[in-house]
Structure formats: C-alpha cells, structure tokens
C-alpha cells in the first residue's frame, strides 16, 4: 500500500510566520487531502485537492500538488498559536471504490507566541 | 458539516477483557465506515472497512477475530477489541463519508474524536 511521508516531522516557528509542510506519496491517486489533529483528538478535514488540480486555497491555507513528483505542500500563512497541531496528508488510491485513506506520518507544528 | 460521534473517549481495562467502541454518524447515513489505529506520535493506520449489512474488510495484518466489527445499521458501527492485552493499547478512530459527495469529492471523511484504550 502507498505511504505518505511528511517533512519536516516537527516544525517550530514564531507566531505570524508562514509554515510549510510537505508530503510525498508513492502511487497514483484520486485526490490528496490534508487533515489536522489536535493532541489526543480526532482529525479535522482541512482541504482536498484533486489529482487534476495544481493549487488550491482556503483561507490561510494553500495547498499545491505535483503529481509528476508525487508530492504536495501545505502552506499556512500568518500562523497563529491556535494552529499548533499535527498535520497529516492523506491519499486515496486511484481506481474508485470506497477506500480508506492512507495517511502520512504527520508534521507536528508548534507556533510560539 | 457532518458529525461523527465516537464513544467512549477513553477506556481503561484489565488484560483479557473485551472492549466495545461505538461510532455513530449523527446527521447522515453511512453505508461505509472506517476504523483506524494510531500509536503515540505516529500516523493513523487503516485497520478495516466496515460495511453496513455485510462483513468488514480487514487490512493485511489485522486480526479479524481480535478486532470484531459490526455495522448493523446505517448510522452505527462498533469495534470490539476482544481479550485485550497491553499491546492493544492505542488510539482508535473511526470515520465516515456522507453519501452524495460524488466521485469527484469522494472520500472526504469525517472523524470521530477517537477512543484512547489503555489495557493494564
């Protein structure tokens, strides 16, 4: 099965700075999603980008997708202390069907006030 | 947005006992739900796909007799960890996708808050 890999594994920045996280995957996908997880909690869906899209924006979030490199990036602009969380990319394999997602290892983001 | 409720949020049990975790879709019907497991500081790993009215589909390496899944209605799936042992201690999370999302936006999943299982 494919496995997403995020880097960096941990990122600590000052409030107001931009945070960039990257994700790579191994096989063809239908779409790629980014989720956020606060410590010990469930996941919250942030944004989905389809395989035929290259960039997508949602508020302070910007996601890019490069299917030739099998990679994606999540940019959070003007970070806030409340953005502190773990961020995971997740992919579903191309081919259709109701499949579970394959998650990357996650990036733990710490925003210092 | 869609809401998925998971209960209990935390359970502590003795080794050898069985633990049932419930996953409910509160405002939509879910023919398919998913169960994930997450070890500390690691990513989520898909354990099984729960299908309403039929047998669950387990991922490779997941013991179906150990992790019993029942999806008896369109809004409820349960995961029972049978004869739990300390190595089963983990964070278990369920998810579901509302119907009608279509092929282009399918697989946006809504997650329960998770259940932290501690087996003594």
PDB file of C-alpha atoms in Angstrom:
ATOM      1  CA  UNK A   1       0.000   0.000   0.000  1.00  0.00           C
ATOM      2  CA  UNK A   2       1.128   3.528  -0.576  1.00  0.00           C
ATOM      3  CA  UNK A   3       2.538   5.523   2.265  1.00  0.00           C
ATOM      4  CA  UNK A   4       2.605   9.255   2.530  1.00  0.00           C
ATOM      5  CA  UNK A   5       5.639  10.836   4.056  1.00  0.00           C
ATOM      6  CA  UNK A   6       5.610  14.279   5.523  1.00  0.00           C
ATOM      7  CA  UNK A   7       8.506  16.517   6.235  1.00  0.00           C
ATOM      8  CA  UNK A   8       9.517  18.042   8.422  1.00  0.00           C
ATOM      9  CA  UNK A   9       8.419  15.752  11.224  1.00  0.00           C
ATOM     10  CA  UNK A  10       8.379  18.707  13.571  1.00  0.00           C
ATOM     11  CA  UNK A  11       8.333  22.420  12.924  1.00  0.00           C
ATOM     12  CA  UNK A  12       8.516  25.259  15.420  1.00  0.00           C
ATOM     13  CA  UNK A  13       8.014  28.832  14.272  1.00  0.00           C
ATOM     14  CA  UNK A  14       7.063  32.186  15.666  1.00  0.00           C
ATOM     15  CA  UNK A  15       3.512  33.416  15.509  1.00  0.00           C
ATOM     16  CA  UNK A  16       2.903  35.387  12.361  1.00  0.00           C
ATOM     17  CA  UNK A  17       5.400  33.445  10.272  1.00  0.00           C
ATOM     18  CA  UNK A  18       4.401  31.104   7.481  1.00  0.00           C
ATOM     19  CA  UNK A  19       4.583  27.349   7.951  1.00  0.00           C
ATOM     20  CA  UNK A  20       5.231  24.971   5.079  1.00  0.00           C
ATOM     21  CA  UNK A  21       4.807  21.223   5.286  1.00  0.00           C
ATOM     22  CA  UNK A  22       5.494  18.738   2.546  1.00  0.00           C
ATOM     23  CA  UNK A  23       4.094  15.338   1.724  1.00  0.00           C
ATOM     24  CA  UNK A  24       5.166  12.658  -0.719  1.00  0.00           C
ATOM     25  CA  UNK A  25       3.340   9.547  -1.828  1.00  0.00           C
ATOM     26  CA  UNK A  26       4.085   6.535  -3.941  1.00  0.00           C
ATOM     27  CA  UNK A  27       1.203   5.546  -6.188  1.00  0.00           C
ATOM     28  CA  UNK A  28      -1.426   7.137  -8.392  1.00  0.00           C
ATOM     29  CA  UNK A  29      -4.146   8.916  -6.504  1.00  0.00           C
ATOM     30  CA  UNK A  30      -7.640  10.306  -6.996  1.00  0.00           C
ATOM     31  CA  UNK A  31      -7.066  13.145  -4.623  1.00  0.00           C
ATOM     32  CA  UNK A  32      -4.957  14.258  -1.704  1.00  0.00           C
ATOM     33  CA  UNK A  33      -6.269  15.700   1.489  1.00  0.00           C
ATOM     34  CA  UNK A  34      -4.795  17.454   4.468  1.00  0.00           C
ATOM     35  CA  UNK A  35      -6.093  16.880   7.951  1.00  0.00           C
ATOM     36  CA  UNK A  36      -5.332  18.483  11.261  1.00  0.00           C
ATOM     37  CA  UNK A  37      -5.209  16.735  14.612  1.00  0.00           C
ATOM     38  CA  UNK A  38      -5.027  18.427  17.949  1.00  0.00           C
ATOM     39  CA  UNK A  39      -3.297  16.377  20.610  1.00  0.00           C
ATOM     40  CA  UNK A  40      -5.333  13.309  21.519  1.00  0.00           C
ATOM     41  CA  UNK A  41      -8.275  14.299  19.374  1.00  0.00           C
ATOM     42  CA  UNK A  42      -9.887  13.201  16.150  1.00  0.00           C
ATOM     43  CA  UNK A  43      -8.951  14.553  12.772  1.00  0.00           C
ATOM     44  CA  UNK A  44     -10.444  17.568  11.111  1.00  0.00           C
ATOM     45  CA  UNK A  45     -10.538  17.833   7.337  1.00  0.00           C
ATOM     46  CA  UNK A  46      -8.792  20.949   6.064  1.00  0.00           C
ATOM     47  CA  UNK A  47      -8.665  20.798   2.318  1.00  0.00           C
ATOM     48  CA  UNK A  48      -8.888  18.409  -0.622  1.00  0.00           C
ATOM     49  CA  UNK A  49      -7.046  18.794  -3.881  1.00  0.00           C
ATOM     50  CA  UNK A  50      -7.924  16.637  -6.845  1.00  0.00           C
ATOM     51  CA  UNK A  51      -5.328  14.896  -8.938  1.00  0.00           C
ATOM     52  CA  UNK A  52      -6.004  17.230 -11.870  1.00  0.00           C
ATOM     53  CA  UNK A  53      -5.524  20.351  -9.769  1.00  0.00           C
ATOM     54  CA  UNK A  54      -2.201  22.029  -9.043  1.00  0.00           C
ATOM     55  CA  UNK A  55      -3.061  24.542  -6.385  1.00  0.00           C
ATOM     56  CA  UNK A  56      -5.907  25.306  -4.058  1.00  0.00           C
ATOM     57  CA  UNK A  57      -6.584  27.963  -1.457  1.00  0.00           C
ATOM     58  CA  UNK A  58      -8.791  28.031   1.594  1.00  0.00           C
ATOM     59  CA  UNK A  59      -8.455  30.993   3.913  1.00  0.00           C
ATOM     60  CA  UNK A  60      -4.898  30.995   5.219  1.00  0.00           C
ATOM     61  CA  UNK A  61      -4.212  27.592   3.700  1.00  0.00           C
ATOM     62  CA  UNK A  62      -2.572  26.998   0.371  1.00  0.00           C
ATOM     63  CA  UNK A  63      -2.062  23.511  -0.986  1.00  0.00           C
ATOM     64  CA  UNK A  64      -0.080  22.519  -4.032  1.00  0.00           C
ATOM     65  CA  UNK A  65       0.030  19.182  -5.774  1.00  0.00           C
ATOM     66  CA  UNK A  66       2.671  17.935  -8.184  1.00  0.00           C
ATOM     67  CA  UNK A  67       1.579  14.557  -9.495  1.00  0.00           C
ATOM     68  CA  UNK A  68       4.755  14.169 -11.558  1.00  0.00           C
ATOM     69  CA  UNK A  69       6.781  14.296  -8.354  1.00  0.00           C
ATOM     70  CA  UNK A  70       4.047  12.684  -6.279  1.00  0.00           C
ATOM     71  CA  UNK A  71       4.270  15.431  -3.735  1.00  0.00           C
ATOM     72  CA  UNK A  72       2.140  18.068  -2.079  1.00  0.00           C
ATOM     73  CA  UNK A  73       2.746  21.010   0.172  1.00  0.00           C
ATOM     74  CA  UNK A  74       0.590  22.748   2.742  1.00  0.00           C
ATOM     75  CA  UNK A  75       1.313  26.381   3.499  1.00  0.00           C
ATOM     76  CA  UNK A  76      -0.249  28.111   6.473  1.00  0.00           C
ATOM     77  CA  UNK A  77       0.213  31.848   6.253  1.00  0.00           C
ATOM     78  CA  UNK A  78       0.310  34.283   9.159  1.00  0.00           C
ATOM     79  CA  UNK A  79       0.384  31.455  11.684  1.00  0.00           C
ATOM     80  CA  UNK A  80      -1.406  31.696  14.988  1.00  0.00           C
ATOM     81  CA  UNK A  81      -0.838  29.943  18.288  1.00  0.00           C
ATOM     82  CA  UNK A  82      -4.093  28.075  17.701  1.00  0.00           C
ATOM     83  CA  UNK A  83      -2.558  26.473  14.601  1.00  0.00           C
ATOM     84  CA  UNK A  84      -0.406  24.325  16.874  1.00  0.00           C
ATOM     85  CA  UNK A  85      -1.343  20.751  15.966  1.00  0.00           C
ATOM     86  CA  UNK A  86      -0.246  17.782  13.912  1.00  0.00           C
ATOM     87  CA  UNK A  87      -0.934  17.913  10.216  1.00  0.00           C
ATOM     88  CA  UNK A  88      -1.364  14.835   8.059  1.00  0.00           C
ATOM     89  CA  UNK A  89      -1.683  14.351   4.362  1.00  0.00           C
ATOM     90  CA  UNK A  90      -3.919  11.523   3.233  1.00  0.00           C
ATOM     91  CA  UNK A  91      -4.382   9.907  -0.124  1.00  0.00           C
ATOM     92  CA  UNK A  92      -6.891   7.579  -1.685  1.00  0.00           C
ATOM     93  CA  UNK A  93      -5.747   5.278  -4.411  1.00  0.00           C
ATOM     94  CA  UNK A  94      -6.864   5.797  -7.967  1.00  0.00           C
ATOM     95  CA  UNK A  95      -9.347   3.237  -9.183  1.00  0.00           C
ATOM     96  CA  UNK A  96     -12.536   4.185  -7.454  1.00  0.00           C
ATOM     97  CA  UNK A  97     -14.432   2.482  -4.691  1.00  0.00           C
ATOM     98  CA  UNK A  98     -14.979   3.468  -1.096  1.00  0.00           C
ATOM     99  CA  UNK A  99     -11.466   3.067   0.191  1.00  0.00           C
ATOM    100  CA  UNK A 100      -9.981   4.091   3.460  1.00  0.00           C
ATOM    101  CA  UNK A 101      -7.317   6.728   3.370  1.00  0.00           C
ATOM    102  CA  UNK A 102      -3.585   6.236   3.637  1.00  0.00           C
ATOM    103  CA  UNK A 103      -2.032   8.759   5.960  1.00  0.00           C
ATOM    104  CA  UNK A 104       1.431  10.199   6.072  1.00  0.00           C
ATOM    105  CA  UNK A 105       3.425  10.278   9.260  1.00  0.00           C
ATOM    106  CA  UNK A 106       2.459  13.836  10.019  1.00  0.00           C
ATOM    107  CA  UNK A 107       4.160  17.088  10.854  1.00  0.00           C
ATOM    108  CA  UNK A 108       3.896  18.379  14.378  1.00  0.00           C
ATOM    109  CA  UNK A 109       3.633  22.142  14.150  1.00  0.00           C
ATOM    110  CA  UNK A 110       4.307  24.363  17.130  1.00  0.00           C
ATOM    111  CA  UNK A 111       3.531  28.046  16.915  1.00  0.00           C
ATOM    112  CA  UNK A 112       5.300  30.041  19.554  1.00  0.00           C
ATOM    113  CA  UNK A 113       3.533  33.190  20.712  1.00  0.00           C
TER     114      UNK A 113
ATOM    115  CA  UNK B   1     -20.675  19.812   8.490  1.00  0.00           C
ATOM    116  CA  UNK B   2     -21.241  16.131   9.040  1.00  0.00           C
ATOM    117  CA  UNK B   3     -20.821  14.842  12.580  1.00  0.00           C
ATOM    118  CA  UNK B   4     -19.401  11.523  13.662  1.00  0.00           C
ATOM    119  CA  UNK B   5     -19.662  10.609  17.305  1.00  0.00           C
ATOM    120  CA  UNK B   6     -17.389   8.068  18.942  1.00  0.00           C
ATOM    121  CA  UNK B   7     -17.841   6.576  22.366  1.00  0.00           C
ATOM    122  CA  UNK B   8     -16.219   6.111  24.798  1.00  0.00           C
ATOM    123  CA  UNK B   9     -13.471   8.684  24.565  1.00  0.00           C
ATOM    124  CA  UNK B  10     -11.287   6.815  26.991  1.00  0.00           C
ATOM    125  CA  UNK B  11     -11.335   3.344  28.447  1.00  0.00           C
ATOM    126  CA  UNK B  12      -9.041   1.577  30.857  1.00  0.00           C
ATOM    127  CA  UNK B  13      -9.456  -2.147  31.207  1.00  0.00           C
ATOM    128  CA  UNK B  14      -7.747  -5.201  32.576  1.00  0.00           C
ATOM    129  CA  UNK B  15      -5.895  -7.590  30.341  1.00  0.00           C
ATOM    130  CA  UNK B  16      -8.178 -10.281  28.980  1.00  0.00           C
ATOM    131  CA  UNK B  17     -11.359  -8.246  28.921  1.00  0.00           C
ATOM    132  CA  UNK B  18     -13.205  -7.120  25.803  1.00  0.00           C
ATOM    133  CA  UNK B  19     -13.902  -3.519  24.956  1.00  0.00           C
ATOM    134  CA  UNK B  20     -16.554  -2.186  22.594  1.00  0.00           C
ATOM    135  CA  UNK B  21     -16.178   1.136  20.831  1.00  0.00           C
ATOM    136  CA  UNK B  22     -19.115   2.757  19.074  1.00  0.00           C
ATOM    137  CA  UNK B  23     -19.030   5.016  16.046  1.00  0.00           C
ATOM    138  CA  UNK B  24     -22.180   6.876  15.047  1.00  0.00           C
ATOM    139  CA  UNK B  25     -22.952   9.145  12.168  1.00  0.00           C
ATOM    140  CA  UNK B  26     -25.306  11.682  13.690  1.00  0.00           C
ATOM    141  CA  UNK B  27     -26.772  13.509  10.725  1.00  0.00           C
ATOM    142  CA  UNK B  28     -26.203  11.235   7.785  1.00  0.00           C
ATOM    143  CA  UNK B  29     -26.358   7.592   6.844  1.00  0.00           C
ATOM    144  CA  UNK B  30     -23.087   5.850   6.239  1.00  0.00           C
ATOM    145  CA  UNK B  31     -23.007   2.571   4.375  1.00  0.00           C
ATOM    146  CA  UNK B  32     -19.276   2.515   4.899  1.00  0.00           C
ATOM    147  CA  UNK B  33     -17.259   3.469   7.932  1.00  0.00           C
ATOM    148  CA  UNK B  34     -13.569   3.109   8.571  1.00  0.00           C
ATOM    149  CA  UNK B  35     -11.579   2.176  11.634  1.00  0.00           C
ATOM    150  CA  UNK B  36      -8.060   3.470  12.172  1.00  0.00           C
ATOM    151  CA  UNK B  37      -5.471   2.902  14.830  1.00  0.00           C
ATOM    152  CA  UNK B  38      -2.862   5.369  15.938  1.00  0.00           C
ATOM    153  CA  UNK B  39       0.122   4.672  18.143  1.00  0.00           C
ATOM    154  CA  UNK B  40       1.676   7.559  20.070  1.00  0.00           C
ATOM    155  CA  UNK B  41       3.362  10.100  17.828  1.00  0.00           C
ATOM    156  CA  UNK B  42       2.639   8.011  14.767  1.00  0.00           C
ATOM    157  CA  UNK B  43       0.261   8.244  11.885  1.00  0.00           C
ATOM    158  CA  UNK B  44      -3.116   6.645  11.516  1.00  0.00           C
ATOM    159  CA  UNK B  45      -3.215   3.196  10.049  1.00  0.00           C
ATOM    160  CA  UNK B  46      -6.352   1.858   8.446  1.00  0.00           C
ATOM    161  CA  UNK B  47      -7.487  -1.289  10.216  1.00  0.00           C
ATOM    162  CA  UNK B  48     -10.686  -2.182   8.466  1.00  0.00           C
ATOM    163  CA  UNK B  49     -13.567  -1.014   6.367  1.00  0.00           C
ATOM    164  CA  UNK B  50     -16.944  -1.511   7.959  1.00  0.00           C
ATOM    165  CA  UNK B  51     -19.779  -2.230   5.523  1.00  0.00           C
ATOM    166  CA  UNK B  52     -23.409  -1.998   6.570  1.00  0.00           C
ATOM    167  CA  UNK B  53     -25.098  -5.335   6.335  1.00  0.00           C
ATOM    168  CA  UNK B  54     -22.033  -7.297   5.330  1.00  0.00           C
ATOM    169  CA  UNK B  55     -18.686  -8.429   6.639  1.00  0.00           C
ATOM    170  CA  UNK B  56     -15.954  -5.945   7.305  1.00  0.00           C
ATOM    171  CA  UNK B  57     -12.879  -5.831   5.134  1.00  0.00           C
ATOM    172  CA  UNK B  58      -9.683  -6.028   7.117  1.00  0.00           C
ATOM    173  CA  UNK B  59      -6.301  -4.684   6.147  1.00  0.00           C
ATOM    174  CA  UNK B  60      -3.386  -7.036   5.929  1.00  0.00           C
ATOM    175  CA  UNK B  61      -2.012  -7.904   9.319  1.00  0.00           C
ATOM    176  CA  UNK B  62      -5.159  -7.011  11.254  1.00  0.00           C
ATOM    177  CA  UNK B  63      -6.704  -9.976  13.043  1.00  0.00           C
ATOM    178  CA  UNK B  64     -10.414 -10.115  12.331  1.00  0.00           C
ATOM    179  CA  UNK B  65     -11.064 -12.340  15.334  1.00  0.00           C
ATOM    180  CA  UNK B  66      -9.270  -9.892  17.554  1.00  0.00           C
ATOM    181  CA  UNK B  67     -10.998  -6.793  16.263  1.00  0.00           C
ATOM    182  CA  UNK B  68     -14.648  -7.597  15.697  1.00  0.00           C
ATOM    183  CA  UNK B  69     -16.579  -5.105  13.614  1.00  0.00           C
ATOM    184  CA  UNK B  70     -20.325  -4.910  13.417  1.00  0.00           C
ATOM    185  CA  UNK B  71     -22.140  -2.449  11.170  1.00  0.00           C
ATOM    186  CA  UNK B  72     -25.735  -3.336  11.898  1.00  0.00           C
ATOM    187  CA  UNK B  73     -27.328  -0.049  10.872  1.00  0.00           C
ATOM    188  CA  UNK B  74     -26.624   2.855   8.564  1.00  0.00           C
ATOM    189  CA  UNK B  75     -25.604   5.053  11.475  1.00  0.00           C
ATOM    190  CA  UNK B  76     -23.688   2.739  13.777  1.00  0.00           C
ATOM    191  CA  UNK B  77     -20.536   0.700  13.545  1.00  0.00           C
ATOM    192  CA  UNK B  78     -18.906  -0.958  16.522  1.00  0.00           C
ATOM    193  CA  UNK B  79     -15.371  -2.198  17.045  1.00  0.00           C
ATOM    194  CA  UNK B  80     -14.847  -4.775  19.764  1.00  0.00           C
ATOM    195  CA  UNK B  81     -11.328  -5.456  20.927  1.00  0.00           C
ATOM    196  CA  UNK B  82     -11.567  -8.997  22.231  1.00  0.00           C
ATOM    197  CA  UNK B  83      -9.369 -10.312  25.018  1.00  0.00           C
ATOM    198  CA  UNK B  84      -7.450  -7.080  25.107  1.00  0.00           C
ATOM    199  CA  UNK B  85      -3.765  -7.096  26.015  1.00  0.00           C
ATOM    200  CA  UNK B  86      -1.362  -4.267  26.787  1.00  0.00           C
ATOM    201  CA  UNK B  87      -0.083  -4.230  23.217  1.00  0.00           C
ATOM    202  CA  UNK B  88      -3.608  -3.330  22.099  1.00  0.00           C
ATOM    203  CA  UNK B  89      -3.339  -0.057  23.963  1.00  0.00           C
ATOM    204  CA  UNK B  90      -3.709   2.613  21.339  1.00  0.00           C
ATOM    205  CA  UNK B  91      -5.863   5.420  19.997  1.00  0.00           C
ATOM    206  CA  UNK B  92      -8.700   4.123  17.848  1.00  0.00           C
ATOM    207  CA  UNK B  93     -10.511   6.474  15.476  1.00  0.00           C
ATOM    208  CA  UNK B  94     -13.458   5.887  13.210  1.00  0.00           C
ATOM    209  CA  UNK B  95     -14.541   7.870  10.208  1.00  0.00           C
ATOM    210  CA  UNK B  96     -17.349   8.007   7.691  1.00  0.00           C
ATOM    211  CA  UNK B  97     -18.140   9.791   4.461  1.00  0.00           C
ATOM    212  CA  UNK B  98     -21.565  11.294   3.899  1.00  0.00           C
ATOM    213  CA  UNK B  99     -23.351   9.960   0.831  1.00  0.00           C
ATOM    214  CA  UNK B 100     -23.918  12.089  -2.219  1.00  0.00           C
ATOM    215  CA  UNK B 101     -20.451  13.609  -2.334  1.00  0.00           C
ATOM    216  CA  UNK B 102     -19.979  12.229  -5.792  1.00  0.00           C
ATOM    217  CA  UNK B 103     -16.984  10.721  -7.473  1.00  0.00           C
ATOM    218  CA  UNK B 104     -15.020  13.962  -7.673  1.00  0.00           C
ATOM    219  CA  UNK B 105     -15.079  14.828  -3.990  1.00  0.00           C
ATOM    220  CA  UNK B 106     -15.483  11.398  -2.553  1.00  0.00           C
ATOM    221  CA  UNK B 107     -13.572  10.234   0.413  1.00  0.00           C
ATOM    222  CA  UNK B 108     -13.681  13.399   2.437  1.00  0.00           C
ATOM    223  CA  UNK B 109     -14.019  11.670   5.733  1.00  0.00           C
ATOM    224  CA  UNK B 110     -15.380  12.950   8.978  1.00  0.00           C
ATOM    225  CA  UNK B 111     -13.710  11.572  12.022  1.00  0.00           C
ATOM    226  CA  UNK B 112     -14.865  10.720  15.478  1.00  0.00           C
ATOM    227  CA  UNK B 113     -12.975  12.202  18.398  1.00  0.00           C
ATOM    228  CA  UNK B 114     -11.206   8.909  18.997  1.00  0.00           C
ATOM    229  CA  UNK B 115     -11.026   6.400  21.822  1.00  0.00           C
ATOM    230  CA  UNK B 116      -7.919   6.007  23.893  1.00  0.00           C
ATOM    231  CA  UNK B 117      -7.658   2.423  25.062  1.00  0.00           C
ATOM    232  CA  UNK B 118      -5.322   1.555  27.902  1.00  0.00           C
ATOM    233  CA  UNK B 119      -5.007  -2.110  28.798  1.00  0.00           C
ATOM    234  CA  UNK B 120      -3.398  -2.809  32.144  1.00  0.00           C
TER     235      UNK B 120
END
